[in-house]
XYZ file of C-alpha atoms in Angstrom:
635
model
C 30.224 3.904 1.597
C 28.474 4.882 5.122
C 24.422 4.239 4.602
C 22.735 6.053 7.565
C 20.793 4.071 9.636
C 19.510 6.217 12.137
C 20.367 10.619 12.585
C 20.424 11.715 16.641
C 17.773 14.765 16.660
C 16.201 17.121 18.969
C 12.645 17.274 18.682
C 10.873 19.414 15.819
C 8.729 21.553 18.430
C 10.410 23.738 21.365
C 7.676 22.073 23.478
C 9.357 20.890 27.463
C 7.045 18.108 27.241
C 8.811 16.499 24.385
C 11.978 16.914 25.713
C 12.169 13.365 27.513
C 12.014 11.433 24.196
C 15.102 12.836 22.899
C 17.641 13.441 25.652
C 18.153 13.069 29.726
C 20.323 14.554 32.218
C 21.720 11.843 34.407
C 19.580 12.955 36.978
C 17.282 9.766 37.349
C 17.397 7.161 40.231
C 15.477 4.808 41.495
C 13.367 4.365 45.151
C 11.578 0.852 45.847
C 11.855 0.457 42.123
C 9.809 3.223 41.415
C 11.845 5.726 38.996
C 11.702 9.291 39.971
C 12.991 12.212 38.657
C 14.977 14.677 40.758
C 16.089 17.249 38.407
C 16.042 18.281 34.796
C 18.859 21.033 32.993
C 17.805 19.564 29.771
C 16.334 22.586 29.147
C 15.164 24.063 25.912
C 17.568 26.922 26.111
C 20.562 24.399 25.599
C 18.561 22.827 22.325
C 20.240 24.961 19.406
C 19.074 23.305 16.545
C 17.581 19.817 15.208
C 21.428 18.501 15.695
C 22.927 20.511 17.972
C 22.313 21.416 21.748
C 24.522 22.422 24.588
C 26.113 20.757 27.527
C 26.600 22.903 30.375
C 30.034 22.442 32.168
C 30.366 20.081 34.651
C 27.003 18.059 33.339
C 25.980 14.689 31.652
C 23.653 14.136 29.039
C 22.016 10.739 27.710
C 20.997 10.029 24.378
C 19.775 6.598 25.811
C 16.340 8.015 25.254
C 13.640 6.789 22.791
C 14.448 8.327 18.952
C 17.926 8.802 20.036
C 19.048 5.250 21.164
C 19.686 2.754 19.074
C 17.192 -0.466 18.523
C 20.104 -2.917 18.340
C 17.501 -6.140 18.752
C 15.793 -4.951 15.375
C 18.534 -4.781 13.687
C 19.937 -7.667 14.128
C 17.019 -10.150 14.209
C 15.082 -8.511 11.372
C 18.534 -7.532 9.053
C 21.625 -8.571 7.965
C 23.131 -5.735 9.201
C 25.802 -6.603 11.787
C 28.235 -3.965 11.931
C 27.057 -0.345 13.038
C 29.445 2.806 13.301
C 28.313 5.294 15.523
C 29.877 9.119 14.966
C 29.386 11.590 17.000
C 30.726 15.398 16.781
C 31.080 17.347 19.372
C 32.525 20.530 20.076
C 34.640 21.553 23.421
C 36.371 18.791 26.405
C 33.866 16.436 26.776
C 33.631 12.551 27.738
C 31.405 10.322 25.443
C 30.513 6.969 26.934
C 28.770 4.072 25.342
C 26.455 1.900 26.600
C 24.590 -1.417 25.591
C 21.515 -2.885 27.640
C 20.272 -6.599 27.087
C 17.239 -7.822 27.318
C 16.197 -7.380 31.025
C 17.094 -3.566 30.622
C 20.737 -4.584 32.264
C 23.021 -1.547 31.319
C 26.508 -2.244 30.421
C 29.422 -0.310 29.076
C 30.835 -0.655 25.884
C 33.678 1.887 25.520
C 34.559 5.547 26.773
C 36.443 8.541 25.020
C 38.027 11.971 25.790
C 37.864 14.679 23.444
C 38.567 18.296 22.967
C 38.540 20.937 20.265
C 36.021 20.273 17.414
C 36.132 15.989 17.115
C 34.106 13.740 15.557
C 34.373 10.572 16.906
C 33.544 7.286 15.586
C 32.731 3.640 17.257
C 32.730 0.365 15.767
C 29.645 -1.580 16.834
C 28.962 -5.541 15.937
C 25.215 -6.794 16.496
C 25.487 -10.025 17.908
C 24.207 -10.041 21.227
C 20.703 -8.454 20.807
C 18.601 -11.845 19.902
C 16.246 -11.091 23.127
C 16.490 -7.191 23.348
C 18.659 -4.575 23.744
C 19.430 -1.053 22.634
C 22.860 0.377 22.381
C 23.474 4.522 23.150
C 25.614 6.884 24.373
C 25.948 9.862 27.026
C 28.320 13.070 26.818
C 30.065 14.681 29.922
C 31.172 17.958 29.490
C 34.407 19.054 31.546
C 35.545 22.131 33.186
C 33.619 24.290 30.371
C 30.544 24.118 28.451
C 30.395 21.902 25.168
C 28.365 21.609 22.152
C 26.796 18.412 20.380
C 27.351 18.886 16.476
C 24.905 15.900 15.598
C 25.235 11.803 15.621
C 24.614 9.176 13.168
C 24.137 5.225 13.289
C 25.421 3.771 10.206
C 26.804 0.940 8.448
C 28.935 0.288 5.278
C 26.138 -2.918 4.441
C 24.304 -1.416 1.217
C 20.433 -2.173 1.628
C 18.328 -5.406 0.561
C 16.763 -3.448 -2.003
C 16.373 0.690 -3.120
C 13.443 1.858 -4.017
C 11.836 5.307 -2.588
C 8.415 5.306 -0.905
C 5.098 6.569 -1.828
C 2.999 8.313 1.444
C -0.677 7.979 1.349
C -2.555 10.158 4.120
C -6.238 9.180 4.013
C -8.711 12.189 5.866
C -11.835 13.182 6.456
C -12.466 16.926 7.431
C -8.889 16.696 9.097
C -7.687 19.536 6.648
C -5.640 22.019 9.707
C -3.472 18.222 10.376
C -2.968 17.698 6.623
C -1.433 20.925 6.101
C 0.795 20.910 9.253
C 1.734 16.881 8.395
C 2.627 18.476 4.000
C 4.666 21.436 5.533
C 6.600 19.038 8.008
C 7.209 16.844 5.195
C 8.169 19.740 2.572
C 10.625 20.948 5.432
C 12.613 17.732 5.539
C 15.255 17.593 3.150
C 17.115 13.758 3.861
C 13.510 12.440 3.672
C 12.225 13.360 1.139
C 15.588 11.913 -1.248
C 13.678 8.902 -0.310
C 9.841 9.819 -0.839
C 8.379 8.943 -4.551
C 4.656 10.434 -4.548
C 2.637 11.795 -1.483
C -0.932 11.127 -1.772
C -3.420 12.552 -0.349
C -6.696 11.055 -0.045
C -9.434 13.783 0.480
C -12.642 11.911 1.326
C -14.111 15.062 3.446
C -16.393 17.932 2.881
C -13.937 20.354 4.371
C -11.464 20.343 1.498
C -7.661 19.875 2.443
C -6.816 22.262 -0.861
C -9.208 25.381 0.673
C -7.073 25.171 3.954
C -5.201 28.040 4.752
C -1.173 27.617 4.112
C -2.168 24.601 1.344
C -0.701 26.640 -1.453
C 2.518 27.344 0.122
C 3.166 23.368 1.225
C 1.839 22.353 -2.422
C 4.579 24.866 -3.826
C 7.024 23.508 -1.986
C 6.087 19.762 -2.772
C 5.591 20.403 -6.428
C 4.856 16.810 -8.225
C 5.519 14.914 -5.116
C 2.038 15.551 -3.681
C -0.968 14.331 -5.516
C -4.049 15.005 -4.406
C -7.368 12.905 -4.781
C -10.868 13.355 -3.702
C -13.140 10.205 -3.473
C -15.915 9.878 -1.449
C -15.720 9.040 2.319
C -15.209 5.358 1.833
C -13.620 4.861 5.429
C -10.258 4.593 6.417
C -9.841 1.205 4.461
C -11.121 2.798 1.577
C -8.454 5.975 1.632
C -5.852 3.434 2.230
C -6.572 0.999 -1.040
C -6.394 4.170 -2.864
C -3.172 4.888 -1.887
C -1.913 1.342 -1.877
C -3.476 0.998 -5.814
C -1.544 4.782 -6.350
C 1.381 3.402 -5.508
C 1.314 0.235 -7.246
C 1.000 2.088 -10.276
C 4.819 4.049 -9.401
C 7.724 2.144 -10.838
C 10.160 4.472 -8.649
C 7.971 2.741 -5.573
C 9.214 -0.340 -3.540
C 6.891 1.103 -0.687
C 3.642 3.064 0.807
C 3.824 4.370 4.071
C 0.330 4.983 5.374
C -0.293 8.116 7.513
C -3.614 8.667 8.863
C -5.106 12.398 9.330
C -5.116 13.777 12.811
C -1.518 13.298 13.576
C 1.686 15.082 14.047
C 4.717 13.105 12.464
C 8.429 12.744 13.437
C 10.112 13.118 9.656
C 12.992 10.995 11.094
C 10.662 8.325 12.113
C 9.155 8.045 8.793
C 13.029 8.086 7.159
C 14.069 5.487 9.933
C 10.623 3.068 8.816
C 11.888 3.526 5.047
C 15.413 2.564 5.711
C 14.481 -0.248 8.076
C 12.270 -1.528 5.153
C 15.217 -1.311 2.601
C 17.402 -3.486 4.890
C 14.536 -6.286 6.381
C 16.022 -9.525 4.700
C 12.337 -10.203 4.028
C 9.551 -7.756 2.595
C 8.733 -6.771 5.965
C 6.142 -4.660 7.215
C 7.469 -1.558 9.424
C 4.996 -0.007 11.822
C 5.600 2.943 13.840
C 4.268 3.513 17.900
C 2.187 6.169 18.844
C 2.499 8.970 21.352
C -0.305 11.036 22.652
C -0.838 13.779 20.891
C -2.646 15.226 23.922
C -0.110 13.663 26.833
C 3.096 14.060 24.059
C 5.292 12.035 26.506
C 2.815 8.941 26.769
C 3.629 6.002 24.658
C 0.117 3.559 23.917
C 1.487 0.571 22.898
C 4.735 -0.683 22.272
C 3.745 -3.831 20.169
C 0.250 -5.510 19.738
C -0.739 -9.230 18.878
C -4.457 -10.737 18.126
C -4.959 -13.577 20.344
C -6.653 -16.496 18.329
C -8.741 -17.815 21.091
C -11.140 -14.873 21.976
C -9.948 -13.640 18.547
C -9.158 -10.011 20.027
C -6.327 -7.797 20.021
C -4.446 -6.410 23.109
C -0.745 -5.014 23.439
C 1.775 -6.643 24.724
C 2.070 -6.297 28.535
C -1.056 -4.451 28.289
C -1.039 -3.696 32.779
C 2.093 -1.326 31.727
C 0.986 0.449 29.237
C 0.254 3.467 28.137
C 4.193 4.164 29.708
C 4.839 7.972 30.751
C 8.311 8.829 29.063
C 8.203 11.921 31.938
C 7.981 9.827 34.469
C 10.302 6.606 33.656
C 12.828 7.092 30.502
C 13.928 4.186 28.675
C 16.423 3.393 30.918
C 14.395 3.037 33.929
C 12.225 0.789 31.485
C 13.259 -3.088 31.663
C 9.826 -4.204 29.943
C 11.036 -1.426 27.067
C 14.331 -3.464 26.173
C 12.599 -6.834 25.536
C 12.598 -7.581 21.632
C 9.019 -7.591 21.352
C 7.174 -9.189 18.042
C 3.765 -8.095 16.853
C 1.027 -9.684 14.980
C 0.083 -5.853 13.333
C 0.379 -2.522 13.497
C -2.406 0.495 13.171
C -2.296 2.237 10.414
C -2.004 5.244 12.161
C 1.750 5.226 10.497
C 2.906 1.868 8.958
C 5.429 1.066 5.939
C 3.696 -1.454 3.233
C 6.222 -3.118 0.913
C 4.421 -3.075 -2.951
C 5.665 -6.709 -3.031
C 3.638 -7.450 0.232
C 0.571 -5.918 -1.775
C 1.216 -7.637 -4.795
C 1.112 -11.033 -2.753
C -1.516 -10.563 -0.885
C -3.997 -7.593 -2.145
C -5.199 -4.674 -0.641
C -7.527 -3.685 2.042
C -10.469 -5.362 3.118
C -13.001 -3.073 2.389
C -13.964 -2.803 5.876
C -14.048 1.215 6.015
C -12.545 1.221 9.896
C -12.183 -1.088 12.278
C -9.694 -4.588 12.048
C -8.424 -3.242 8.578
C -5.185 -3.119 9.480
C -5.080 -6.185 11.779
C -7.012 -8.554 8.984
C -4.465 -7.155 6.677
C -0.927 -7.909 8.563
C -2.875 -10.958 10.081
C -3.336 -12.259 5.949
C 0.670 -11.023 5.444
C 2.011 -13.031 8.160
C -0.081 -15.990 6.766
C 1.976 -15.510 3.328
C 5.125 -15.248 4.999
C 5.013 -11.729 5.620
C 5.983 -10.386 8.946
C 5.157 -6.911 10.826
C 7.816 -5.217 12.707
C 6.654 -2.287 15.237
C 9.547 -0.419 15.462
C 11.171 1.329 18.404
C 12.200 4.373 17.672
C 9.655 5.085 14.793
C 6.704 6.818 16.486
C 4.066 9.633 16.057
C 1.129 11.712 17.956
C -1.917 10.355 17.531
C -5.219 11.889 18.933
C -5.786 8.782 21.552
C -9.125 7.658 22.634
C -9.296 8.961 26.144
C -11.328 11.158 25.171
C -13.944 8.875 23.446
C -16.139 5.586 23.603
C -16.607 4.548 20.418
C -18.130 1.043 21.474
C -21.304 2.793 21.817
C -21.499 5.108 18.969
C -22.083 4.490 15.041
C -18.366 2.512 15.109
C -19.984 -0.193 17.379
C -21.338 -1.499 14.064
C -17.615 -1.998 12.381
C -15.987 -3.226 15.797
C -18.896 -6.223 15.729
C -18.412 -7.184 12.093
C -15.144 -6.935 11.304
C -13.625 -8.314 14.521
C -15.976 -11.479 13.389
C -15.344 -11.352 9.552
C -11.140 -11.319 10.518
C -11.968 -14.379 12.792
C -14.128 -16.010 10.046
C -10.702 -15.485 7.744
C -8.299 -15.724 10.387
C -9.091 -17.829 13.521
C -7.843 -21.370 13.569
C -9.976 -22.167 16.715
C -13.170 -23.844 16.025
C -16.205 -21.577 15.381
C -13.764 -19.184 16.749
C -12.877 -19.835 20.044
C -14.394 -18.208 22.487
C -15.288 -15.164 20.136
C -19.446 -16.373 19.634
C -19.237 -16.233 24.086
C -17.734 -12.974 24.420
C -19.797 -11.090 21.364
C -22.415 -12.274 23.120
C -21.656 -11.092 27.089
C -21.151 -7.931 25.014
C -24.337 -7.391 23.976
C -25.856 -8.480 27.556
C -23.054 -5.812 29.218
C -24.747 -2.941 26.680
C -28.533 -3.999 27.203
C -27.715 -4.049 30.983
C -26.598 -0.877 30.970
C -29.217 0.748 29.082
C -27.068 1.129 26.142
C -29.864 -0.128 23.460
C -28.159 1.939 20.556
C -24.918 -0.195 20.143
C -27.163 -3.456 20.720
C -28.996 -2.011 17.570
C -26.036 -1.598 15.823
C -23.895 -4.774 16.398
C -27.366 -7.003 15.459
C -27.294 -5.589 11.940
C -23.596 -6.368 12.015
C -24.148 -9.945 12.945
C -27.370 -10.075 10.312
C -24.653 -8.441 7.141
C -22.226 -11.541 8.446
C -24.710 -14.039 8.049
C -25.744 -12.627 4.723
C -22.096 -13.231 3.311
C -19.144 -11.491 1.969
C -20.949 -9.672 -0.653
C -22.180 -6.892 1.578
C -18.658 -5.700 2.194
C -18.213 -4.180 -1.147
C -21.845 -3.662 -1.313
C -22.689 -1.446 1.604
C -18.799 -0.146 2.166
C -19.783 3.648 1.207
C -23.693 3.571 2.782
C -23.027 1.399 6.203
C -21.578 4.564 8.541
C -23.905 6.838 7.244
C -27.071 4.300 7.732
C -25.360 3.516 11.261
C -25.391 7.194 12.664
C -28.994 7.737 10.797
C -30.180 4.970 13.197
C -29.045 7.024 16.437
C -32.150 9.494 15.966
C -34.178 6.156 17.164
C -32.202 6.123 20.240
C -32.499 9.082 22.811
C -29.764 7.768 24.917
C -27.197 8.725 22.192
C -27.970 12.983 22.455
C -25.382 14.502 24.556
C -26.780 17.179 26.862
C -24.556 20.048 26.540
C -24.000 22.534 29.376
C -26.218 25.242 28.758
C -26.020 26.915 32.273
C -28.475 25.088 33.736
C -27.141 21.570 34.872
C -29.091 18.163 34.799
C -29.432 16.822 37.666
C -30.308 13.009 39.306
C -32.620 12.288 42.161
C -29.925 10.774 43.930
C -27.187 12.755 42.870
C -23.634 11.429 42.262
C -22.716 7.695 42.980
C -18.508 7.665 43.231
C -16.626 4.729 43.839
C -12.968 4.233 44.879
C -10.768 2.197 42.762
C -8.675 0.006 44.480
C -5.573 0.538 42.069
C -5.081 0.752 37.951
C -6.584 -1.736 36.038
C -8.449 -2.969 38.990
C -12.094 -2.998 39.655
C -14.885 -4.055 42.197
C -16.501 -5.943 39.528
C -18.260 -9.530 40.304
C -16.228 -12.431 39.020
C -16.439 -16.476 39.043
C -20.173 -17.380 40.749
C -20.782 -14.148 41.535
C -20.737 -12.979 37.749
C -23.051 -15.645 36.855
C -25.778 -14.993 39.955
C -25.408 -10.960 38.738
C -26.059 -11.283 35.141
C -28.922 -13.841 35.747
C -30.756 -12.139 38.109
C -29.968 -8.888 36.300
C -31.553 -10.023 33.260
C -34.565 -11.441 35.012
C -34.971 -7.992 36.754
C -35.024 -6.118 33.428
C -37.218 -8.506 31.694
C -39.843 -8.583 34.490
C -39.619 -5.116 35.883
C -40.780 -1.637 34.476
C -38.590 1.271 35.601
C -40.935 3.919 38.178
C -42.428 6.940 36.706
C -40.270 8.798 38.793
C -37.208 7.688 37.445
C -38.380 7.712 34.033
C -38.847 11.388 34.417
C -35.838 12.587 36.175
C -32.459 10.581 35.570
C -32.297 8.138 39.230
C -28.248 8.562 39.720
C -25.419 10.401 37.832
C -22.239 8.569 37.701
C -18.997 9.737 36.298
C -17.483 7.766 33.139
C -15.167 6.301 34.712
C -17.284 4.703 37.165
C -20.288 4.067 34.647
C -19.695 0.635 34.959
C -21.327 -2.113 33.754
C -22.029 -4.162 37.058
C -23.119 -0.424 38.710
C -25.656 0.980 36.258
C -28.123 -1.888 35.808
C -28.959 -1.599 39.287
C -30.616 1.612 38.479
C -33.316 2.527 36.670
C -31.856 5.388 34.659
C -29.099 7.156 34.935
C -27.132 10.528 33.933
C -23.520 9.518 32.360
C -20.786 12.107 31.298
C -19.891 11.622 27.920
C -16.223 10.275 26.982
C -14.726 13.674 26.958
C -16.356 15.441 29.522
C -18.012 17.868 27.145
C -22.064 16.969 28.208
C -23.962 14.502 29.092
C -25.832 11.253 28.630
C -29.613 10.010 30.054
C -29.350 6.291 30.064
C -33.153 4.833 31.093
C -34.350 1.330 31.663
C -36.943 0.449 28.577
C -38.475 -3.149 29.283
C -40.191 -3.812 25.916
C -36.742 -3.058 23.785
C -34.823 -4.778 25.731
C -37.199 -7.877 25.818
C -36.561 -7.459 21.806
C -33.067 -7.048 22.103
C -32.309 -9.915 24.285
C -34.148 -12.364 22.021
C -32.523 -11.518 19.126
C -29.224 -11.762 20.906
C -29.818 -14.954 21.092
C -31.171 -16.004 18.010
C -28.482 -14.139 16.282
C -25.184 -16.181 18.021
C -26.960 -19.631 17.706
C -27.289 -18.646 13.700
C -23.510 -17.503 13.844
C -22.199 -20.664 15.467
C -24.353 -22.972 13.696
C -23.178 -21.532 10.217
C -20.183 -20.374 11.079
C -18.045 -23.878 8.802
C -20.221 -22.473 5.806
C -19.036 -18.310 6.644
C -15.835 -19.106 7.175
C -15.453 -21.154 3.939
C -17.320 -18.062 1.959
C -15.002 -15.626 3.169
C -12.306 -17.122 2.732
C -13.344 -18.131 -0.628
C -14.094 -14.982 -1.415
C -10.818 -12.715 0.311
C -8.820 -13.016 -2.696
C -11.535 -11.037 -4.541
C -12.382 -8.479 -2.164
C -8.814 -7.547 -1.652
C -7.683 -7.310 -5.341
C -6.936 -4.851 -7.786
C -8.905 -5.023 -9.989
C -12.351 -5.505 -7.007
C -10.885 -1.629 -6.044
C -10.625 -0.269 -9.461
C -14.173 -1.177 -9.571
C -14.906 0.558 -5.867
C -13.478 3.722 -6.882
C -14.678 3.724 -10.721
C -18.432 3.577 -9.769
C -17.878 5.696 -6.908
């Protein structure tokens, strides 16, 4: 019997821009070893269905392209699958050619076949040269006349690891227009949902999913499958446990696959994260990638890993990312064909198995912020690992558009970034974590920023009082941390009402020297800046004058933070360019501020033995069952 692995599709949407993660002419080359991209007659005219398109006479067509190639290095380090049959039907004289890469992106053929009339075609694949990387796909020709893809599968004739369906749990707040496009995409797709148990939604928002116009017909369509449950807005972590403790309580369920709200999914990439679950010789956790929901083509991360000695998390190769699938396709990629391992995966789509849960608990009740890092992070300490898989993806809104280290979410970035380490970190008072939390604070109180200062104290004070205030303050800590902003007038935007603010100085702009590079002070130099920075601000008042009317205005990207303390106020566009923010010098606050910085990392590295003990000590209860019944009971 033939289990699919993987189905060849064409995207969902009739959008151009999507176009480059599903299929490529051969029209790509490659100047100074910069790829560029001549032509394109992968046009959406010759896309005739979700498994068919055309290819014009006399053309070539890849499916080497991200959801259509095939992540050989997966497969065979994560599974025992070793033998794959690819079968592809086509339609009309065509060539089909198959191609493997290794590693380093090195592209090599594997076998090549006529065909002519209506053929399906099938090739026998083994999986045992992938241990470093390596993707395996294939590209049609079409002859003298045009001929027509009838659809592709990857199988194999392996049965799984183990069976059960999945359970989805979407956690939102206000999100309801997402919801109901993310239910009718699901409702719509029929080999997915053989494999999907329950779909719950978490509604934790004032805007109701279930008044949202086109609910009804998606909730028709879904019958049983979709359960909906309101709660109040206990975060992300908070939706999440729900769902996890939902599906715990489904026999039928080996698995939840978390969704969050403002997304649009790929059904294929959930069905590919379910099947690659069933298969993982361990319980493995499956994460997906995210696109852009805004730049469609634009790929964020491709895997990410929390580095134990600043105790942060970064992506892999970090100077390449986010990559631009409409500029460089996969096969132009070499970084993309590396076999890439990952501490966790966001939960912005990410495959739990229950036995994982059952091991290890649920969700720290964190409400956003290191959630799903602290909980892959605790996995992979129980044997568990996390898998971000290639060819599993969806659109995410990205943060381009936004800054939230300086608004209400400073507070969970602070505490739960520190409460992971005090769980996680096998450094000493963890690493160098106590240094940079505190060259945070100075970079924010430098730069005028006093609200996130405010913020990431009371974060360091509800660390230092102990677990307890987790569970304790999990529904009443966001909305106490936006109350607080009304203290700070650098936190109103100033919307464009006609009449535009204006600095005494006008504009400062500044020419970066090229991506990921700055003009910002480094080695000595750093140390002589912030010093006499600091003294400045501590002995200086800012002039009337500026005080009054905003000194500079500086663009967001170039709002840095060794430009801005030089001033003594200064007008800031906001994140995403919709208004504007007054930043302004204020000596007796930051006097406050800078004291209790430092009063509040000696207490956190003097005690930090006796946290990390308490935590830890205390994780097992946090994370339970029974801890969340309690949550959502009372709540």
């Amino acid at each position: 019997m033939a289990h699919v692995l993987q189905n060849v599709i064409f995207p969902l949407d009739r959008d151009p821009d999507l176009l480059p993660l599903y299929v490529d002419p051969e029209t790509w080359t490659s100047i100074d070893e910069e790829p560029v991209r001549i032509t394109s007659n992968a046009q959406l005219a010759n896309v005739l269905g979700r498994h068919r398109g055309r290819i014009v006479a006399g053309r070539r067509v890849s499916f080497g392209t991200y959801f259509n190639a095939f992540p050989a290095s997966y497969w065979q380090h994560w599974t025992a699958v070793r033998d794959v049959t690819l079968t592809v039907h086509t339609e009309g004289r065509a060539t089909i050619l198959v191609y493997r890469s290794t590693g380093a992106g090195v592209r090599q053929r594997i076998e090549t076949r006529e065909v002519s009339g209506t053929a399906t075609t099938t090739f026998d694949l083994v999986l045992d040269q992938y241990s470093d990387g390596g993707w395996i796909w294939f590209d049609i020709a079409a002859d003298d006349t045009d001929a027509t893809f009838e659809g592709a599968t990857w199988s194999t004739s392996l049965a799984p690891t183990r069976e059960g369906k999945a359970s989805i749990g979407i956690t939102t707040y206000n999100k309801p227009d997402y919801c109901v496009a993310t239910l009718r995409d699901l409702s719509q797709a029929g080999d997915l949902l053989d494999l999907i148990d329950r779909v719950f939604l978490i509604d934790q928002g004032t805007q109701l999913v279930a008044e949202e116009e086109g609910y009804a017909e998606v909730a028709g369509a879904l019958g049983e499958t979709l359960q909906v449950i309101r709660q109040p807005n206990l975060g992300g972590s908070g939706g999440f446990a729900r769902a996890m403790l939902e599906t715990l309580d489904r026999p039928d369920s080996d698995f939840v696959q978390l969704l969050d709200d403002d997304v649009r999914i790929e059904p294929e990439s959930i069905r590919r994260s379910i099947v690659f679950g069933r298969y993982a010789s361990t319980p493995t956790i499956v994460g997906a990638h995210m696109f852009d929901l805004l730049d469609r083509a634009k790929l964020h991360a491709w895997a990410e890993v929390v580095d134990d000695e600043p105790f942060m998390w970064r992506t892999l190769y970090q100077e390449r990312m986010p990559h631009d699938f409409s500029v460089a396709n996969l096969r132009q990629s070499p970084t993309l064909h590396m076999r890439l391992d990952a501490d966790y995966n966001g939960w912005w789509m990410c495959l739990i198995p229950v036995e994982v849960i059952r091991a290890v608990g649920l969700s720290l009740p964190a409400f956003i912020k290191w959630d799903d890092a602290e909980f892959c992070l605790r996995a992979r300490d129980a044997g568990y690992p996390t898998v971000s898989l290639p060819g599993a993806a969806l659109w995410h809104v990205s943060w381009v558009g936004k800054d939230d280290s300086i608004d209400w979410q400073a507070y969970f970035h602070a505490r739960n970034r520190i409460v992971a380490a005090l769980l996680h970190s096998s450094t000493p008072y963890g690493g160098t974590l106590i240094r940079h939390s505190r060259r945070v604070d100075l970079k924010h109180l430098m730069m005028m920023q006093y609200y996130p200062v405010a913020l990431r104290h009371r974060a360091l004070r509800d660390v230092l009082s102990g677990p307890a205030h987790m569970q304790a303050n999990l529904a009443t800590a966001m909305p106490e941390a936006r109350a607080l902003a009304s203290a700070f007038p650098e936190t109103v935007v100033h919307k464009d009402d006609g009449i535009p603010l204006r600095s005494r100085k006008g504009r400062q702009v500044f020419k970066w020297a090229r991506r990921h590079e700055f003009d910002s002070p480094t080695g000595l130099r750093l140390r002589w800046f912030t010093l006499t920075t600091l003294v400045s601000h501590w002995l200086h008042t800012p002039k009337p004058e500026n005080v009054s009317m905003p000194e500079v205005e500086f663009g967001k990207g170039d709002a840095q933070w060794w430009r801005l303390p030089l001033y003594d106020s200064a007008l800031v566009s906001a994140a995403g360019g919709g208004g504007k923010n007054i930043y302004t010098r204020d000596r007796a606050r930051f006097r406050r501020m800078l004291l209790e910085t430092a009063r509040l990392h000696w207490l956190l590295r003097r005690q930090w033995p006796r946290l990390s003990r308490e935590y830890r000590a205390a994780l097992q209860q946090l994370t339970s069952e029974q801890s969340w019944r309690r949550v959502f009971e009372e709540s």
